[in-house]
mmCIF file of C-alpha atoms in Angstrom:
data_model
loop_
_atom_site.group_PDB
_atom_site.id
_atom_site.type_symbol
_atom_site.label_atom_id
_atom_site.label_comp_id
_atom_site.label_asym_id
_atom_site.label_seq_id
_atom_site.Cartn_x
_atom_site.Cartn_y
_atom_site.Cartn_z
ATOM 1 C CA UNK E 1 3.690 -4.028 -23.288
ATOM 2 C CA UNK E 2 6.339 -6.565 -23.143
ATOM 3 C CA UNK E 3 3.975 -9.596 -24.371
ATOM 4 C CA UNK E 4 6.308 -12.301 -23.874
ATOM 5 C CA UNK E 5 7.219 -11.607 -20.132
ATOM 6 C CA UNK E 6 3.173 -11.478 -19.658
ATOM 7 C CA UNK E 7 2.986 -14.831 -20.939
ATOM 8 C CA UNK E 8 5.861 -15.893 -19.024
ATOM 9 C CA UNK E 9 4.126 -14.558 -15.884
ATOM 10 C CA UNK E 10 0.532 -16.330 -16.969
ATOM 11 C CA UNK E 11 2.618 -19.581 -17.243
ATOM 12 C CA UNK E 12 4.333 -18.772 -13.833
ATOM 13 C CA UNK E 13 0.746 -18.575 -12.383
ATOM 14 C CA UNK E 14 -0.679 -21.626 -13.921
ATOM 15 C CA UNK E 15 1.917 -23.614 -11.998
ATOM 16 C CA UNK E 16 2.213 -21.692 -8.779
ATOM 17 C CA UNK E 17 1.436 -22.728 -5.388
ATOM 18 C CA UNK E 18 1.520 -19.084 -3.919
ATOM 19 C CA UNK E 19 1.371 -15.642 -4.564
ATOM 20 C CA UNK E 20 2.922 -13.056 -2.993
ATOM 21 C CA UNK E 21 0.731 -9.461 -4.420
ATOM 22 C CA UNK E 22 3.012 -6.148 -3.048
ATOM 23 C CA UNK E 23 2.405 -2.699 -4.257
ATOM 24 C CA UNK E 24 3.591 0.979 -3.899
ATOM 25 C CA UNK E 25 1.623 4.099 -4.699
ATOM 26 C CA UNK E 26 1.307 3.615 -8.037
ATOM 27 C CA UNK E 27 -1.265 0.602 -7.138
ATOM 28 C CA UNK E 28 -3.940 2.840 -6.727
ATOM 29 C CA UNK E 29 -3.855 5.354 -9.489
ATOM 30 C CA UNK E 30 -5.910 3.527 -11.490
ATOM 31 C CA UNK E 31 -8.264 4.139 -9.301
ATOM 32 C CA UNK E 32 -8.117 8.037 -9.367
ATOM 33 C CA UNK E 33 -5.707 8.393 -6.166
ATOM 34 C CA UNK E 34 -2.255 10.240 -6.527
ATOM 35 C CA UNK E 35 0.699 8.769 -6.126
ATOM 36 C CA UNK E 36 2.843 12.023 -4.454
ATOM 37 C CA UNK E 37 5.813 11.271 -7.280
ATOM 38 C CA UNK E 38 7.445 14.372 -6.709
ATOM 39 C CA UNK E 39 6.510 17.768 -5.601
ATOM 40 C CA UNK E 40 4.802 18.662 -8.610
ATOM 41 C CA UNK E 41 2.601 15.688 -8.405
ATOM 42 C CA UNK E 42 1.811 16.442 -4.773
ATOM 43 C CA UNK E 43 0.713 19.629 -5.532
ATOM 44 C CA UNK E 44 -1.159 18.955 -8.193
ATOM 45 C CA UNK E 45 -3.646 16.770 -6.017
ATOM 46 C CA UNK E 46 -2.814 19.993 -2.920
ATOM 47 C CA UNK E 47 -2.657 23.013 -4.898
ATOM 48 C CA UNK E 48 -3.205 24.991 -1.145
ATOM 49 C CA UNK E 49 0.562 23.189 -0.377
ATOM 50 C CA UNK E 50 2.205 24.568 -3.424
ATOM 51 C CA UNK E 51 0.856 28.176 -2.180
ATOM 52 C CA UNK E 52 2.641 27.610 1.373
ATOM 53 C CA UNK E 53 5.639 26.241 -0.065
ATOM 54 C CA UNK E 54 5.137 22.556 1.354
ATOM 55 C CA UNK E 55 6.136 18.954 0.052
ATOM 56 C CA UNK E 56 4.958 15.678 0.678
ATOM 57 C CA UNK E 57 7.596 15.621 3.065
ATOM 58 C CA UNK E 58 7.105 17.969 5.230
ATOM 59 C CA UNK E 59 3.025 17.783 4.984
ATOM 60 C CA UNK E 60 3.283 14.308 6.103
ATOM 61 C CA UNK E 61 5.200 14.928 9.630
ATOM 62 C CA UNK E 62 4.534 13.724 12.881
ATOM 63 C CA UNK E 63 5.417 17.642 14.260
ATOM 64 C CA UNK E 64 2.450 18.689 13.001
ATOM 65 C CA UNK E 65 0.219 16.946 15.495
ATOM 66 C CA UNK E 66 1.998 18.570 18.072
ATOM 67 C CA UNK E 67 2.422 21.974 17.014
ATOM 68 C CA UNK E 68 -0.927 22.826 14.686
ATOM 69 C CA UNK E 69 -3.077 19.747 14.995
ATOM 70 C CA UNK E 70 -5.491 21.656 12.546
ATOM 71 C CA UNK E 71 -3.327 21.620 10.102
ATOM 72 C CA UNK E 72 -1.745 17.851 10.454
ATOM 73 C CA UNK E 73 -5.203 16.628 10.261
ATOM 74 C CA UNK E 74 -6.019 18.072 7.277
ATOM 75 C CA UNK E 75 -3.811 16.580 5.514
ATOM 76 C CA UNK E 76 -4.711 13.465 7.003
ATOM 77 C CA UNK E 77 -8.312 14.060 7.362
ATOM 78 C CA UNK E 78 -8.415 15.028 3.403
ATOM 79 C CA UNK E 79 -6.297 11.561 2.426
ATOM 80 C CA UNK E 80 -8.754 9.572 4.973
ATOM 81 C CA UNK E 81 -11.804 10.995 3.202
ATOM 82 C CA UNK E 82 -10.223 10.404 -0.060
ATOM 83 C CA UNK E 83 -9.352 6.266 0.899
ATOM 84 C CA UNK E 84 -12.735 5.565 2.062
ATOM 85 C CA UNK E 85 -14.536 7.177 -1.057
ATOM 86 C CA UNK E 86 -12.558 5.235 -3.565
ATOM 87 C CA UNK E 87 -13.376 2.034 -4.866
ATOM 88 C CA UNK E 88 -10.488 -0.177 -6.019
ATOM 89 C CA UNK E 89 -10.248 -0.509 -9.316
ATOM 90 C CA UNK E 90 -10.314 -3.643 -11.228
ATOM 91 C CA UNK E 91 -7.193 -4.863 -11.295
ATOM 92 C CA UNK E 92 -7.762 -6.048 -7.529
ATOM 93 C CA UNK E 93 -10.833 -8.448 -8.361
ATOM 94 C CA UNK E 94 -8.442 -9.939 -11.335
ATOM 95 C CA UNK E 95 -5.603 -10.901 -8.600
ATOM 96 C CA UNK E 96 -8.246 -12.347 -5.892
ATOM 97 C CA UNK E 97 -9.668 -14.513 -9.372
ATOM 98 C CA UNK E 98 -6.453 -15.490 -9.749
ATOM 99 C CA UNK E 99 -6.292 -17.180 -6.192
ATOM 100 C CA UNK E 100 -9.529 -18.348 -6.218
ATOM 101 C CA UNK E 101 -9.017 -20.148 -9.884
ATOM 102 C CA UNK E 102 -5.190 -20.956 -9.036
ATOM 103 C CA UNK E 103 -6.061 -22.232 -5.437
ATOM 104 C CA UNK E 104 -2.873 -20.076 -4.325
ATOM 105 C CA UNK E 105 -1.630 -19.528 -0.797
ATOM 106 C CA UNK E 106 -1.359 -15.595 -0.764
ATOM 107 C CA UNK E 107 0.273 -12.568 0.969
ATOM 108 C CA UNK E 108 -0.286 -8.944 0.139
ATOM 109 C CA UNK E 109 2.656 -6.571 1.121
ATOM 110 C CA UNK E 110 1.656 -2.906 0.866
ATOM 111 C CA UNK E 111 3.207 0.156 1.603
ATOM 112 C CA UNK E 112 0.344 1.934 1.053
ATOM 113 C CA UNK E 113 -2.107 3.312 3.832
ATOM 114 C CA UNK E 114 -5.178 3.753 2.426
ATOM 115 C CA UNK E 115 -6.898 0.154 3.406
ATOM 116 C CA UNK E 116 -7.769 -0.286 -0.410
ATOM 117 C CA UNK E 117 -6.739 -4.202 -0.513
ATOM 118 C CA UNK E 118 -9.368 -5.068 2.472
ATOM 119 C CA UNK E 119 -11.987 -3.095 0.561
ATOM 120 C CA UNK E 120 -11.655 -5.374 -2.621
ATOM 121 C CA UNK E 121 -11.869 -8.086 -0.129
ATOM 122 C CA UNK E 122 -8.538 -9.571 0.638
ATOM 123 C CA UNK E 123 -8.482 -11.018 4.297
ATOM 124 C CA UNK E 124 -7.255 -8.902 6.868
ATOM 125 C CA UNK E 125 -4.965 -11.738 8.128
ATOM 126 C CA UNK E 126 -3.372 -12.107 4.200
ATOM 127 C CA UNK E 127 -2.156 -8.093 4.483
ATOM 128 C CA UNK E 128 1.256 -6.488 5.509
ATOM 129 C CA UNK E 129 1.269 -2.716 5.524
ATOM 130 C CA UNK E 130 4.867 -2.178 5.963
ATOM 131 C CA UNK E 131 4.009 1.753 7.152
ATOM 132 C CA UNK E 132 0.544 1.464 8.497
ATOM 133 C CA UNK E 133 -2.884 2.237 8.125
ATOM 134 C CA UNK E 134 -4.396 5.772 8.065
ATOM 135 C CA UNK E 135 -7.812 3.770 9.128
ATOM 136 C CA UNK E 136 -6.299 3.083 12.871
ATOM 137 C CA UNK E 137 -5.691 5.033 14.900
ATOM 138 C CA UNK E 138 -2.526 5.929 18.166
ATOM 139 C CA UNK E 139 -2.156 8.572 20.823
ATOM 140 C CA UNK E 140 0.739 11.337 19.723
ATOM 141 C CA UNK E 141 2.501 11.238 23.086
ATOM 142 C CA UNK E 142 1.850 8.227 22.477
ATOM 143 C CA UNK E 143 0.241 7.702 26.272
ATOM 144 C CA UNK E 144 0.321 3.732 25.644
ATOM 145 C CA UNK E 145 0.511 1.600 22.840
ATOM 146 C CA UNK E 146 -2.757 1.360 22.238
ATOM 147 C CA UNK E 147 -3.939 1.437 18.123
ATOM 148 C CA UNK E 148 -7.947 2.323 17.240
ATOM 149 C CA UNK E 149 -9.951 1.846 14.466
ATOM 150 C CA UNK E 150 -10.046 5.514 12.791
ATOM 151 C CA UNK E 151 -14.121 5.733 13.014
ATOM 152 C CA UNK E 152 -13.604 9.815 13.175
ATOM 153 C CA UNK E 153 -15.413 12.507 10.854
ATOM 154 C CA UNK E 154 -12.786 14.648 9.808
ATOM 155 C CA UNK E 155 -14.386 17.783 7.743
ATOM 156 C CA UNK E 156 -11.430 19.614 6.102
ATOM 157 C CA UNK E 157 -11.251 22.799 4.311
ATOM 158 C CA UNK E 158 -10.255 22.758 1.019
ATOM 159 C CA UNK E 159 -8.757 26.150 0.786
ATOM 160 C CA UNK E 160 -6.557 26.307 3.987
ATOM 161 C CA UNK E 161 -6.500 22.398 4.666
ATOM 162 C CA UNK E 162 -7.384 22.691 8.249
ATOM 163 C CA UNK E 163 -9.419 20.183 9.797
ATOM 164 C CA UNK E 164 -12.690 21.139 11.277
ATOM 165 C CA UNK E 165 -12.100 18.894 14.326
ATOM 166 C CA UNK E 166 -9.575 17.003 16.076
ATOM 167 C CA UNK E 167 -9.481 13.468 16.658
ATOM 168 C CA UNK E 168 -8.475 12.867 20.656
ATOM 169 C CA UNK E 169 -6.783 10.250 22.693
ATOM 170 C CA UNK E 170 -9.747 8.477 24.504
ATOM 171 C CA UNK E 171 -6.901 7.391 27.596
ATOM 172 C CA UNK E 172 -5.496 10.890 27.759
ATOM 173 C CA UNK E 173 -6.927 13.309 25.900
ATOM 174 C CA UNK E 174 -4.092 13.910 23.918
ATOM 175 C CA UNK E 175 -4.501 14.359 20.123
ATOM 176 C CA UNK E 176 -4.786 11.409 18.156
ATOM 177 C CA UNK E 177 -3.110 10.893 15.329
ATOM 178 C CA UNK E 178 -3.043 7.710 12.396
ATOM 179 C CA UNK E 179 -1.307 4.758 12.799
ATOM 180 C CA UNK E 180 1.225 5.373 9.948
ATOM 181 C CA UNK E 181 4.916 6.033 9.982
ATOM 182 C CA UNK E 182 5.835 9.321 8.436
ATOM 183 C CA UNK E 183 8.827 11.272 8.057
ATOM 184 C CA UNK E 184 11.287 12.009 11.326
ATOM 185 C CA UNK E 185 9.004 9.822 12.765
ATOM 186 C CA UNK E 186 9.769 8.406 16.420
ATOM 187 C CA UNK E 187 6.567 7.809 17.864
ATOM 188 C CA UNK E 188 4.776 5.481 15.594
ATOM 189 C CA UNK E 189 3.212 2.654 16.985
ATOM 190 C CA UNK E 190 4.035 -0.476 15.041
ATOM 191 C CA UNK E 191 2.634 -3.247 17.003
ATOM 192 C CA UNK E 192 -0.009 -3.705 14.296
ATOM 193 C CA UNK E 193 2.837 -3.820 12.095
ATOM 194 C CA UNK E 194 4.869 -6.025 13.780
ATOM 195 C CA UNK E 195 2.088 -8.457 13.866
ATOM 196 C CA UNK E 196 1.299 -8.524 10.416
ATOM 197 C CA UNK E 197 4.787 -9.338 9.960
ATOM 198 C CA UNK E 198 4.685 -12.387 11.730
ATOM 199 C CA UNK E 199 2.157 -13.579 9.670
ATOM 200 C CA UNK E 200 4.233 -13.154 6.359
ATOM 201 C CA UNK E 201 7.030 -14.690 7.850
ATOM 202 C CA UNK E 202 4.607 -17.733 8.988
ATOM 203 C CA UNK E 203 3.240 -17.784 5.099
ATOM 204 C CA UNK E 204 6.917 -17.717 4.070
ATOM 205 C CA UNK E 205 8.200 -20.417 6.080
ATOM 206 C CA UNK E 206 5.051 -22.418 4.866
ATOM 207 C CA UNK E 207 5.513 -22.098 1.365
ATOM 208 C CA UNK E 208 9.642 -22.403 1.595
ATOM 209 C CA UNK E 209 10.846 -24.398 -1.627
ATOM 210 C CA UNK E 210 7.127 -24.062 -2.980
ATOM 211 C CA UNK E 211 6.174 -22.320 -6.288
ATOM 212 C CA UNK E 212 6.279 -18.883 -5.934
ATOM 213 C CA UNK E 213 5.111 -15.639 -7.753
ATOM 214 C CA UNK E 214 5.497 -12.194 -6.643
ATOM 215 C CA UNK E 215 3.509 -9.938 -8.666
ATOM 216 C CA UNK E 216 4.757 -6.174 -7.683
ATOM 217 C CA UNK E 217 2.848 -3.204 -8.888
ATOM 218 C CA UNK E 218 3.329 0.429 -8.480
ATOM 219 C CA UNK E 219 6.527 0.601 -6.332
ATOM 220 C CA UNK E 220 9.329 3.528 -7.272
ATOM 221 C CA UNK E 221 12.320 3.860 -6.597
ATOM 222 C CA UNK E 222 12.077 7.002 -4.191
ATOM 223 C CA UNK E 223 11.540 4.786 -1.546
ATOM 224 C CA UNK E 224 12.145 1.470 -1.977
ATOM 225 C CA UNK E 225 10.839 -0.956 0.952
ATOM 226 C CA UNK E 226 8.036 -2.704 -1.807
ATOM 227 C CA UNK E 227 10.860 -3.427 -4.250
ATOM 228 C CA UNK E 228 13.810 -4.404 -1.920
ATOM 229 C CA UNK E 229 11.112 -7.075 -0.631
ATOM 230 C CA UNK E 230 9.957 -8.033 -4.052
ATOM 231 C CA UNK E 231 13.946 -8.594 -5.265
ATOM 232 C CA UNK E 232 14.261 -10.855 -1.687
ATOM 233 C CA UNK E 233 11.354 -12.909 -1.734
ATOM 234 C CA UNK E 234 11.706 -13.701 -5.861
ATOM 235 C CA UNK E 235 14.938 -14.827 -5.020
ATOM 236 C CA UNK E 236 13.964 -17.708 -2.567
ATOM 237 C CA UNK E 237 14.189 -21.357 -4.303
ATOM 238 C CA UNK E 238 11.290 -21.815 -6.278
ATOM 239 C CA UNK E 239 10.319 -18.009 -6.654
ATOM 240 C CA UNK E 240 9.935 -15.545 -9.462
ATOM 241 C CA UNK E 241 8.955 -12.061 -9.594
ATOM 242 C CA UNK E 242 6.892 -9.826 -12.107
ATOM 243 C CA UNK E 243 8.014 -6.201 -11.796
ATOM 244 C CA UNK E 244 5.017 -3.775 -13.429
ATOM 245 C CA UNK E 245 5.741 -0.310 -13.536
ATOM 246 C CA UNK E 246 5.112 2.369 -15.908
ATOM 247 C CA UNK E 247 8.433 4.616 -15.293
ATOM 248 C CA UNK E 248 11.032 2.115 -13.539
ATOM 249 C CA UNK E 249 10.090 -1.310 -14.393
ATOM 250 C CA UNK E 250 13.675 -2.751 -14.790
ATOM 251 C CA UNK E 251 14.002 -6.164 -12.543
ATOM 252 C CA UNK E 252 16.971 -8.925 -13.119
ATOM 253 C CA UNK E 253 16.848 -11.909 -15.155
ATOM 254 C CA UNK E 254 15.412 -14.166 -14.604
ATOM 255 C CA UNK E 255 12.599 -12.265 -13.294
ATOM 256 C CA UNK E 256 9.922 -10.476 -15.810
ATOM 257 C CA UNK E 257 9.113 -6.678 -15.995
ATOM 258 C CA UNK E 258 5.813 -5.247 -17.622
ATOM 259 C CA UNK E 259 6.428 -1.444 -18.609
ATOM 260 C CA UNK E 260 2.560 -0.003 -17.973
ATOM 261 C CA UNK E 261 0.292 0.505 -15.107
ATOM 262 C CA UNK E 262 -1.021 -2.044 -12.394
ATOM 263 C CA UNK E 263 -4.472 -2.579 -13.977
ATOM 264 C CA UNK E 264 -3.294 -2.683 -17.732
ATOM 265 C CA UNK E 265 -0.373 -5.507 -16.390
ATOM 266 C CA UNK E 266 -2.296 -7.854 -14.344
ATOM 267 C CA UNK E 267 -5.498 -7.388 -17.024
ATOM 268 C CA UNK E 268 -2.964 -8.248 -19.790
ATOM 269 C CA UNK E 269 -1.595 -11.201 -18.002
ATOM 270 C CA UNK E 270 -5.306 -12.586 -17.078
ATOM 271 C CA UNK E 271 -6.082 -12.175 -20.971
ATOM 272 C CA UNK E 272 -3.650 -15.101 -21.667
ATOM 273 C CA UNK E 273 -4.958 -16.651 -18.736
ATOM 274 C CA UNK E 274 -8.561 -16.680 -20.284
ATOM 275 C CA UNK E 275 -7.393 -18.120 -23.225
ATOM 276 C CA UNK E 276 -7.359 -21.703 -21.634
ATOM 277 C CA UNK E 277 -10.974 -21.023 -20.530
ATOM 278 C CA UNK E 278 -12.608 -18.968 -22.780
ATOM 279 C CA UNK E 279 -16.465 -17.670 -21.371
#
């Protein structure tokens, strides 16, 4: 643990105006979720993949709706049983103390799907997810451009990860599928997207010039949307950024990188922060 750039990022905090939280897979595997970093780490959370020969990549395709909806939704079905039985860990309740002590404007960008920032309680208006939500819902055709809250039970088999039912297209009776953007895809809905977007840039434009601390946590380099964003927003006037990752935590000067996971980081950087109010 790098303690200097923590305290650098506590003293950052004590004198921000607004915080901008984004996070990659890695966010939630302190809280028992994978993180898919490369085949082997897929299939060690899907063993039944590794049998058939699949990746990430070509579990989490759009086709598969289409062609063996059985099969796309459980996948799908497993991850959205998965999401709504885990409870964020506590590194999420240390960032919302952090606004509520700090009295900070805030923005969470996520690329994540799995709805875990709403559960720990961060407004639904605060929250950009960059590819989605597997908790709403859009028809594969798609029939309109329609998006659903994902209310479905989805029983899955955990030997041949086939879902027991299929979730259908109340306009057309097509299959649904989640609101997400996977890979080769062309038919995602982003509306919901696109909205949230709007917001950020709103929050942006408000806090232009204004203190500003990105705290990113979790986000490789395999696909790199949450850290592109991160480098561009800690590079407004008035901005700095706190990279903390475990494998790839490197980040320009002046900005601050913390080699370990999210909740060791953001606990370590809250531990200097209690030492100006000790309990």
């Amino acid at each position: 643990m790098a303690l200097r750039d923590a305290s650098r990022a506590a003293e950052a905090l004590r004198h921000a105006r607004a915080l901008v939280i984004t996070a990659g897979a890695g966010m939630g595997v302190d809280s028992g979720l994978p993180d898919f970093r490369g085949d082997a780490g897929f299939w060690k959370a899907y063993p039944p993949y590794e049998r058939l020969g699949i990746t990430f990549v070509g579990a989490a395709n759009p086709e598969h709706f289409e062609r063996d909806p059985t099969f796309g939704w459980g996948f799908y079905g497993h991850r959205t049983n998965l999401y709504r039985e885990t409870v964020p860990h506590a590194g999420f309740a240390i960032l919302r103390g952090w606004i509520e002590r700090f009295e900070l404007d805030h923005f969470v960008v996520t690329s994540n799907v799995d709805g875990q920032f709403q559960k720990a309680g961060f407004p639904e208006d605060r929250i950009l997810e960059v590819h989605g939500s597997i908790h709403h819902l859009q028809c594969t055709t798609p029939c309109s451009d329609s998006i659903w809250e994902n209310r479905e039970e989805i029983p899955v088999d955990g030997e041949s990860m086939r879902a027991g039912r299929i979730p259908r297209c109340s306009r057309c009776g097509a299959v649904a599928r989640p609101n997400i953007l996977m890979f080769g895809d062309y038919a995602w809905v982003n509306d919901r997207a696109a909205r949230q977007q709007r917001h950020f840039d709103e929050f942006l434009a408000e806090n232009r010039g204004a203190r500003l601390v990105v705290v990113e946590m979790g986000a490789g380099t395999a696909i790199p949307t949450i850290r592109y964003l991160t480098e561009e927003v800690g590079s407004l006037p008035g901005a700095l950024a706190v990279r903390i990752n475990p494998r790839e935590p490197r980040i320009r000067p002046p900005h601050l990188s913390l080699p370990c996971g999210a909740l060791e980081g953001v606990a370590a950087i809250d531990a200097i922060l209690s030492e100006d109010h000790p309990a």
